[in-house]
Short mmCIF file of C-alpha atoms and ligand atoms in Angstrom, two decimals:
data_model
loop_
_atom_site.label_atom_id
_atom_site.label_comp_id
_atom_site.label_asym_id
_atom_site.label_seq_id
_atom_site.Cartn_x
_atom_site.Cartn_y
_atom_site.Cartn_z
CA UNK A 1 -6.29 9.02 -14.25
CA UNK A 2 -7.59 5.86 -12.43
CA UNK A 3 -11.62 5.72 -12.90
CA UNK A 4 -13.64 6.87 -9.63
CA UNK A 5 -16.40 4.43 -9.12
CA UNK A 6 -20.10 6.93 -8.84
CA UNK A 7 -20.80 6.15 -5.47
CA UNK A 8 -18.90 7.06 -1.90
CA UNK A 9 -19.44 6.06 1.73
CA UNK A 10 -19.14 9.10 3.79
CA UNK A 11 -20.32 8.14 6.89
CA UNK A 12 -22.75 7.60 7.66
CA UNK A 13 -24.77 7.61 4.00
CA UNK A 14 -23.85 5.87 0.38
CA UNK A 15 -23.48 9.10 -1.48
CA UNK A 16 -23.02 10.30 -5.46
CA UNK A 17 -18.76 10.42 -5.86
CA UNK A 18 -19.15 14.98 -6.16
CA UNK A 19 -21.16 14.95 -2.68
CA UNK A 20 -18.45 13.22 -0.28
CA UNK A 21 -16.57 16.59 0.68
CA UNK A 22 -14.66 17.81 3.38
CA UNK A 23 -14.77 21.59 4.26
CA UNK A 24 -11.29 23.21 3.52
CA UNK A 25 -11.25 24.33 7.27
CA UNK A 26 -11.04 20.73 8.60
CA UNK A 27 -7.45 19.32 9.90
CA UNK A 28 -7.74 16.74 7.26
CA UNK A 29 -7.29 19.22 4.69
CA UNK A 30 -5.63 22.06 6.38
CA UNK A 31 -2.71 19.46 7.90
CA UNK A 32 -3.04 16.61 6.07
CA UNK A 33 -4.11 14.93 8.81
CA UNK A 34 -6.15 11.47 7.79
CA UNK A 35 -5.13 8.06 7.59
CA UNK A 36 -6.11 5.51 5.37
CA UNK A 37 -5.69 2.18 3.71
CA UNK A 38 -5.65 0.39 -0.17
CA UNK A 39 -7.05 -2.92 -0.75
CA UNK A 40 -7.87 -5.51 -3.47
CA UNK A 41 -11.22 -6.54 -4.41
CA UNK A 42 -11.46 -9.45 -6.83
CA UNK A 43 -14.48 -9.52 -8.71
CA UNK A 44 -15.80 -13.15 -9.78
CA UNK A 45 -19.12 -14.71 -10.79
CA UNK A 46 -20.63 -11.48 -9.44
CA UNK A 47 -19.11 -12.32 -5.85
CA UNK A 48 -16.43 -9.98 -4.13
CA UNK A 49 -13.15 -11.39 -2.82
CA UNK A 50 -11.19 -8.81 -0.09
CA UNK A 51 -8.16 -9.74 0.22
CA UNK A 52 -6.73 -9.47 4.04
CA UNK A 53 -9.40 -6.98 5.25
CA UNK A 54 -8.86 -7.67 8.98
CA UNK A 55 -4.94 -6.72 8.19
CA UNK A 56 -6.02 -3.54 6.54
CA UNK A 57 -8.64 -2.40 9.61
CA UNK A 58 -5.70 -3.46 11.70
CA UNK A 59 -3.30 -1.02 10.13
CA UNK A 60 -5.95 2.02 9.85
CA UNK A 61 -6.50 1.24 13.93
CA UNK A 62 -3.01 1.43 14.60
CA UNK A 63 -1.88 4.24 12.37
CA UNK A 64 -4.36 6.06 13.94
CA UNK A 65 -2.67 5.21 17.10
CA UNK A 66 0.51 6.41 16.48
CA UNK A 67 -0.84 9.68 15.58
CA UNK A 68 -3.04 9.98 18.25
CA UNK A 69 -5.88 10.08 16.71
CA UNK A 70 -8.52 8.29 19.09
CA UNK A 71 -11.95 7.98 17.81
CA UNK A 72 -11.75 5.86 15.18
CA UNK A 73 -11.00 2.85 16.93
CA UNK A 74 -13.66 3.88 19.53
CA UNK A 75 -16.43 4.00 16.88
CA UNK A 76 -15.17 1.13 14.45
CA UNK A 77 -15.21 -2.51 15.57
CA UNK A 78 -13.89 -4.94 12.90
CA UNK A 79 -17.27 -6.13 11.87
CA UNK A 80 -18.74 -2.29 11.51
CA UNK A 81 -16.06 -1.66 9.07
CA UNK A 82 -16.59 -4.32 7.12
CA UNK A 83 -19.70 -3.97 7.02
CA UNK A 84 -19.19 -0.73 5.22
CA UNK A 85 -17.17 -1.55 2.79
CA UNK A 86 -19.66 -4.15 1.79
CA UNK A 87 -22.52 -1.40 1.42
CA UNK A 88 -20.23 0.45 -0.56
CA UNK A 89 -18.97 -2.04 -3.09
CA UNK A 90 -22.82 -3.20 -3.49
CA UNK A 91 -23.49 -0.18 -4.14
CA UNK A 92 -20.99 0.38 -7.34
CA UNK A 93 -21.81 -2.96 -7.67
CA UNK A 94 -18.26 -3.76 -10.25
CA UNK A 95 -17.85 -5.98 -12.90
CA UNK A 96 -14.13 -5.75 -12.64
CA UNK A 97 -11.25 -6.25 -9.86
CA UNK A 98 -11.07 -3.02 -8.20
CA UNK A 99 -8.64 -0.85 -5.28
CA UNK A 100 -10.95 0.42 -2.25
CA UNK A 101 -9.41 3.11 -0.42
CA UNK A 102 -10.44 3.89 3.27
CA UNK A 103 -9.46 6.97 5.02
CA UNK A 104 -9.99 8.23 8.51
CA UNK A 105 -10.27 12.04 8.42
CA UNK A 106 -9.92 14.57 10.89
CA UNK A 107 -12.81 16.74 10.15
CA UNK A 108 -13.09 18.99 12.90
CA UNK A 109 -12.89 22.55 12.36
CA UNK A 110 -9.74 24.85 12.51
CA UNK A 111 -8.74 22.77 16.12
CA UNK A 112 -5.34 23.74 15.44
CA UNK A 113 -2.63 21.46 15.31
CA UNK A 114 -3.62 18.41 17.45
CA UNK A 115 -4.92 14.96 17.05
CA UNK A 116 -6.66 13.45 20.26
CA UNK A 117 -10.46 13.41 20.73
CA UNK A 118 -11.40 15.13 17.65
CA UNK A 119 -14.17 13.63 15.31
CA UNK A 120 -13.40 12.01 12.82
CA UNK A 121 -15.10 10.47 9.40
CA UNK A 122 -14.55 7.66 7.95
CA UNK A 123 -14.75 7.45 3.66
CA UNK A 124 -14.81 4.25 1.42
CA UNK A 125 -14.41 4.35 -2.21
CA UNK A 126 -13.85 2.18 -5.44
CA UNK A 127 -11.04 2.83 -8.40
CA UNK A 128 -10.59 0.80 -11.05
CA UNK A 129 -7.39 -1.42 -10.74
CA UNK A 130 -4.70 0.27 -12.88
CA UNK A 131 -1.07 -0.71 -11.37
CA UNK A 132 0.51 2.27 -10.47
CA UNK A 133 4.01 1.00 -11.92
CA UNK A 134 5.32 -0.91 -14.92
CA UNK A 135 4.33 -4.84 -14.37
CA UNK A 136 7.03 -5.79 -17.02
CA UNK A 137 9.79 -4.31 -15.76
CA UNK A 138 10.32 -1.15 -14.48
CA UNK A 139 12.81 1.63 -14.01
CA UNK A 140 14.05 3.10 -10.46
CA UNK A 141 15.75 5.90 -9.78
CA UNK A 142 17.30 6.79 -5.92
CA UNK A 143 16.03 9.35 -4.71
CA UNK A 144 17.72 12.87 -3.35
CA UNK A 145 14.88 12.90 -1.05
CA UNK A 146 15.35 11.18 1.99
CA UNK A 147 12.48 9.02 3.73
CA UNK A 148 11.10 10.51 6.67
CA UNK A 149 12.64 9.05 9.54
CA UNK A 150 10.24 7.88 12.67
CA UNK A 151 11.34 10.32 15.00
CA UNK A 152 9.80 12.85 12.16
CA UNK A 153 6.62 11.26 10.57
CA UNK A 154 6.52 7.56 10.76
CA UNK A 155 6.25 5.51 7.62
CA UNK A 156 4.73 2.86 9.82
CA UNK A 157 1.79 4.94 9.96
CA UNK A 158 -0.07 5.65 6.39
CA UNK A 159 -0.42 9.13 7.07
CA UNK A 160 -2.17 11.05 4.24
CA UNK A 161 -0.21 14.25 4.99
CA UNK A 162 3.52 12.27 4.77
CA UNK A 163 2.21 11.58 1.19
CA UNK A 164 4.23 14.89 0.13
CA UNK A 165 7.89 12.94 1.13
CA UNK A 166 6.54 10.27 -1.74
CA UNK A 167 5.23 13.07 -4.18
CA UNK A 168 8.51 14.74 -4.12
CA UNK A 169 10.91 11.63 -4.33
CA UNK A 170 8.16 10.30 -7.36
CA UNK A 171 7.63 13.36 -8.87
CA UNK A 172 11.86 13.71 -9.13
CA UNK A 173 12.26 10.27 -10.33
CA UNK A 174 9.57 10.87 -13.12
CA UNK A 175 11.34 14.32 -14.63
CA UNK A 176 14.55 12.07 -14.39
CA UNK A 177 12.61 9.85 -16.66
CA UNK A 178 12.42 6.68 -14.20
CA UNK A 179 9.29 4.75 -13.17
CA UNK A 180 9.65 5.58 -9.35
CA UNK A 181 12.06 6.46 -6.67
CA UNK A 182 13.80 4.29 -4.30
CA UNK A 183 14.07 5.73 -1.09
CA UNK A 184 16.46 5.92 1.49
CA UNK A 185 16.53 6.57 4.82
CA UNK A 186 18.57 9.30 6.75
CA UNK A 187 21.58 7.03 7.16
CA UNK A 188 21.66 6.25 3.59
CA UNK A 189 20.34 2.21 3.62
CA UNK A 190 17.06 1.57 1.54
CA UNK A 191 13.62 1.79 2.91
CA UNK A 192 11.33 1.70 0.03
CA UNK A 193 9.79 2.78 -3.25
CA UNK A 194 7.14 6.17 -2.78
CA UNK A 195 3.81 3.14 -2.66
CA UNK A 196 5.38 0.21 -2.91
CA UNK A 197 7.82 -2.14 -0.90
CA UNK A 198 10.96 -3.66 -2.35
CA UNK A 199 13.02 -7.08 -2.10
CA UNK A 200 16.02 -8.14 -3.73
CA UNK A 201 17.59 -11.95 -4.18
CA UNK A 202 21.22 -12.83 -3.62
CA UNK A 203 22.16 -16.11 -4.32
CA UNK A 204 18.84 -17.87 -3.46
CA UNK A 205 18.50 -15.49 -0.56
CA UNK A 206 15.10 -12.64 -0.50
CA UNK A 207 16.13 -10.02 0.93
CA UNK A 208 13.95 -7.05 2.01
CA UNK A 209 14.64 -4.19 4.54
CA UNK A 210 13.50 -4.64 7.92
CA UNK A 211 10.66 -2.86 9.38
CA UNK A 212 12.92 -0.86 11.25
CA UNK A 213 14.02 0.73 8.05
CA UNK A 214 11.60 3.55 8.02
CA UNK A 215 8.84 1.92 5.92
CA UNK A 216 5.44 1.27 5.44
CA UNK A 217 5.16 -2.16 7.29
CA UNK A 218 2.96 -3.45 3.62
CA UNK A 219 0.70 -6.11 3.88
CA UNK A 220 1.95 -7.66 0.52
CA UNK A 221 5.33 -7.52 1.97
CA UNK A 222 4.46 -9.72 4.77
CA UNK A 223 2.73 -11.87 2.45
CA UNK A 224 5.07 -12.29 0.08
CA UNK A 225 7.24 -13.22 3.11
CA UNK A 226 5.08 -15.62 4.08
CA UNK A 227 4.82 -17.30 0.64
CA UNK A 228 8.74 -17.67 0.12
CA UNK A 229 8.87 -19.08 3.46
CA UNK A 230 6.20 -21.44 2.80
CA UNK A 231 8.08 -22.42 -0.66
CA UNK A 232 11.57 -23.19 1.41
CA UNK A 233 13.01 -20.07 0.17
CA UNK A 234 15.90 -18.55 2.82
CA UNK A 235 14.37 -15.06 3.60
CA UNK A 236 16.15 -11.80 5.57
CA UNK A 237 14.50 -8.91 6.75
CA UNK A 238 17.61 -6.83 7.32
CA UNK A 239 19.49 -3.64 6.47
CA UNK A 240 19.98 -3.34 2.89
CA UNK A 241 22.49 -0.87 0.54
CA UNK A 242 21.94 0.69 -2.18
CA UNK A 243 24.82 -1.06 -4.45
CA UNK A 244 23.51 -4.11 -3.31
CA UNK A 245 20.52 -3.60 -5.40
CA UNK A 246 22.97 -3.40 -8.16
CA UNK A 247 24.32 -6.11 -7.62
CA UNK A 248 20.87 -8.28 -7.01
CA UNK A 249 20.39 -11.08 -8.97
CA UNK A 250 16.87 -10.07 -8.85
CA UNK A 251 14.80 -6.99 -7.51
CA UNK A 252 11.21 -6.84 -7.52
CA UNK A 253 8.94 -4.66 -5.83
CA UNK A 254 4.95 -5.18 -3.84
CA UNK A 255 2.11 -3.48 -2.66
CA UNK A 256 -1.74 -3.08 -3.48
CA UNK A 257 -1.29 -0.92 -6.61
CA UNK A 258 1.76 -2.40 -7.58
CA UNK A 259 0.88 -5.95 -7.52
CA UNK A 260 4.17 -8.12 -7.70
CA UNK A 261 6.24 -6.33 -10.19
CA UNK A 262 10.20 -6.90 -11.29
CA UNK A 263 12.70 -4.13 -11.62
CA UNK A 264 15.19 -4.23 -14.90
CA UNK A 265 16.82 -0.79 -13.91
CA UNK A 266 18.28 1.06 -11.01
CA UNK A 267 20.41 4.32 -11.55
CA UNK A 268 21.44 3.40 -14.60
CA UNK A 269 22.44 -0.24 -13.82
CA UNK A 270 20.66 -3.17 -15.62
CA UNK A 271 19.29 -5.42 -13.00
CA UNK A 272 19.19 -9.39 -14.31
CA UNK A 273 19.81 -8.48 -18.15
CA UNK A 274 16.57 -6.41 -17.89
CA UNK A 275 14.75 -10.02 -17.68
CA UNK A 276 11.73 -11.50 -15.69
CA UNK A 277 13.89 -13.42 -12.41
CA UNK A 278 13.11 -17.14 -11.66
CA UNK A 279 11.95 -16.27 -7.75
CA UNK A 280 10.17 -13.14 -8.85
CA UNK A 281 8.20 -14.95 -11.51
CA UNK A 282 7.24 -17.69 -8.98
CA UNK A 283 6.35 -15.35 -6.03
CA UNK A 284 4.31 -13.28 -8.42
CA UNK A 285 2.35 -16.21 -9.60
CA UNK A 286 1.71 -17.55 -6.09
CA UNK A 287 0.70 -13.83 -4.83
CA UNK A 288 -1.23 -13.60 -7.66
CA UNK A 289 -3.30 -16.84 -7.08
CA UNK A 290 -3.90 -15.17 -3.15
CA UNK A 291 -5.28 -12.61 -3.99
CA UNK A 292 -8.04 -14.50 -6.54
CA UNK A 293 -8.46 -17.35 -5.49
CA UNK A 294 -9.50 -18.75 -1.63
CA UNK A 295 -6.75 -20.67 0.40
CA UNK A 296 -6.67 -22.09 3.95
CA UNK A 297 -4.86 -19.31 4.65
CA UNK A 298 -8.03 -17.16 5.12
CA UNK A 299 -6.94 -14.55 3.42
CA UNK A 300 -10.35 -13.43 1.19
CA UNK A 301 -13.20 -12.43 2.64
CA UNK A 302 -16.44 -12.48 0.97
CA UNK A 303 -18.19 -9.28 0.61
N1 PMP B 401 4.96 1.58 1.08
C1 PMP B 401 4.20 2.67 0.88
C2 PMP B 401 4.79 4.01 1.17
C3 PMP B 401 2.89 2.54 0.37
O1 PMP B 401 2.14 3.63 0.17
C4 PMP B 401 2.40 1.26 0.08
C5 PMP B 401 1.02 1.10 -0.49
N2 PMP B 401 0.04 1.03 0.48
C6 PMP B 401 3.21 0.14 0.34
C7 PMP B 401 4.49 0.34 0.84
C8 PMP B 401 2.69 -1.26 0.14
O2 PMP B 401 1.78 -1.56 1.17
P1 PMP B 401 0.60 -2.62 0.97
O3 PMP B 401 1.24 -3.90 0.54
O4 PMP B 401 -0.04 -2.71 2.29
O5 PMP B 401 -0.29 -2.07 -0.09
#
């Protein structure tokens, strides 16, 4: 288990981690209905580095608008938000780099199954930085589980309740005795892991499905994009198969938890002679470096 940092924002107080509760009779908890966000906070010198905050408060605003869920954006401006995460992590004060998680929960009462006007709360809190996959090479398995298509729940919005379609294609993968799952979508092409996004190289080419490919539109995706680009490297965001994973000369995978992280197995298959790729190691040292250390491209904000 990743460690809880002691204290919580729970609007609109700093409180001890076993006081930030929701009643069991709120929509967050009866349908699953909150949205939220993962970041990175690098901890240096005693001075906190969040990386692409206005990206993340970008993503809670408009998952909450595809859901329909209206007050957050009413209540939250940019610099409100940030200004509570910054109480928060002063608060647990960490000596460490650290995951903040920020949800937006329905906590009305037993409205039944809606989403507009109803209040809302917004929680912050801290966990220590475990990856939640393998950094040295992991194993995936695909999954029988099929990504929930947009029409259904969109992966474009991080929807807390949608969280069970990962569970179930993670949880399967795990009792198969893989790291994760890869997921496809109802047509069969490849979307995603269950938390992470994935890319693949073909002769010099990255290759990642397009955000049309029912997936979490990841903000180390695009900036892993961004940093191949800015290194020359040809890059397609298109529709991928699954045998061409097999066939990859590389696969590698991204997100918050996951960091930059290469993949040495796929059903079975050894991907790259179960060895660290030349692109992956270079885009994971570059992605690295952005999320310690401040660039021109704006990227940290001090906390
Ligand atoms: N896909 C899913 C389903 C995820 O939960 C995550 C983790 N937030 C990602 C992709 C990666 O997104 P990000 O880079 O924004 O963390």
């Amino acid at each position: 288990m990743a460690r809880l940092f002691p204290k919580i924002y729970f609007h609109p107080d700093i409180v001890d981690a076993d006081k930030a509760s929701l009643s069991v009779a709120s929509s967050a908890v009866l349908y699953g209905l909150s949205v939220y966000t993962v970041f990175n906070i690098h901890e240096q010198d005693g001075e906190w580095l969040a990386f692409r905050l206005g990206d993340h408060y970008k993503r809670l605003v408009d998952s909450c608008r595809i859901i329909g869920i209206t007050t957050f954006e009413n209540e939250w401006t940019y610099e409100q938000f940030e200004g509570a995460v910054r109480e928060t992590v002063r608060a647990n004060n960490p000596h460490e780099d650290v995951f903040v998680r920020a949800s937006v929960h329905v906590d009305e009462l037993l409205p039944g199954t809606r989403t507009k006007g109803l209040h809302t709360t917004l929680s912050l809190f801290l966990l220590e930085a475990a990856p939640i996959v393998p950094q040295e090479g992991m194993r995936l398995k695909t999954s029988m589980w099929r990504r929930i298509p947009d029409n259904a729940i969109p992966s474009r919005a991080k929807v807390n309740g949608a969280y069970v379609n990962s569970a179930l294609a993670r949880q399967d993968a795990m009792d198969a005795g893989y790291d994760d799952c890869v997921f496809l979508d109802v047509s069969g092409h490849v979307c995603e892991l269950s938390a992470a996004n994935i890319f693949l190289v073909r002769d010099g080419v990255l290759v990642t499905p397009n955000n049309s490919c029912d997936l979490l539109e990841g903000i180390n995706r695009r900036t892993v994009l961004e940093i191949a680009r800015d290194q020359g490297v040809p890059v397609e965001e298109r529709t991928v198969d699954v045998t061409e994973l097999y066939i990859a000369d590389e696969v590698f995978v991204c997100g918050t938890s996951s960091y930059l992280a290469p993949v040495f197995e796929i059903d079975g298959r050894d991907i790259n002679h179960r060895q660290f790729g030349p692109l992956t190691r270079q885009l994971r040292e570059i992605h690295r470096a952005a999320l310690d250390e401040p660039s021109e491209k704006g990227w940290l904000t001090k906390l």
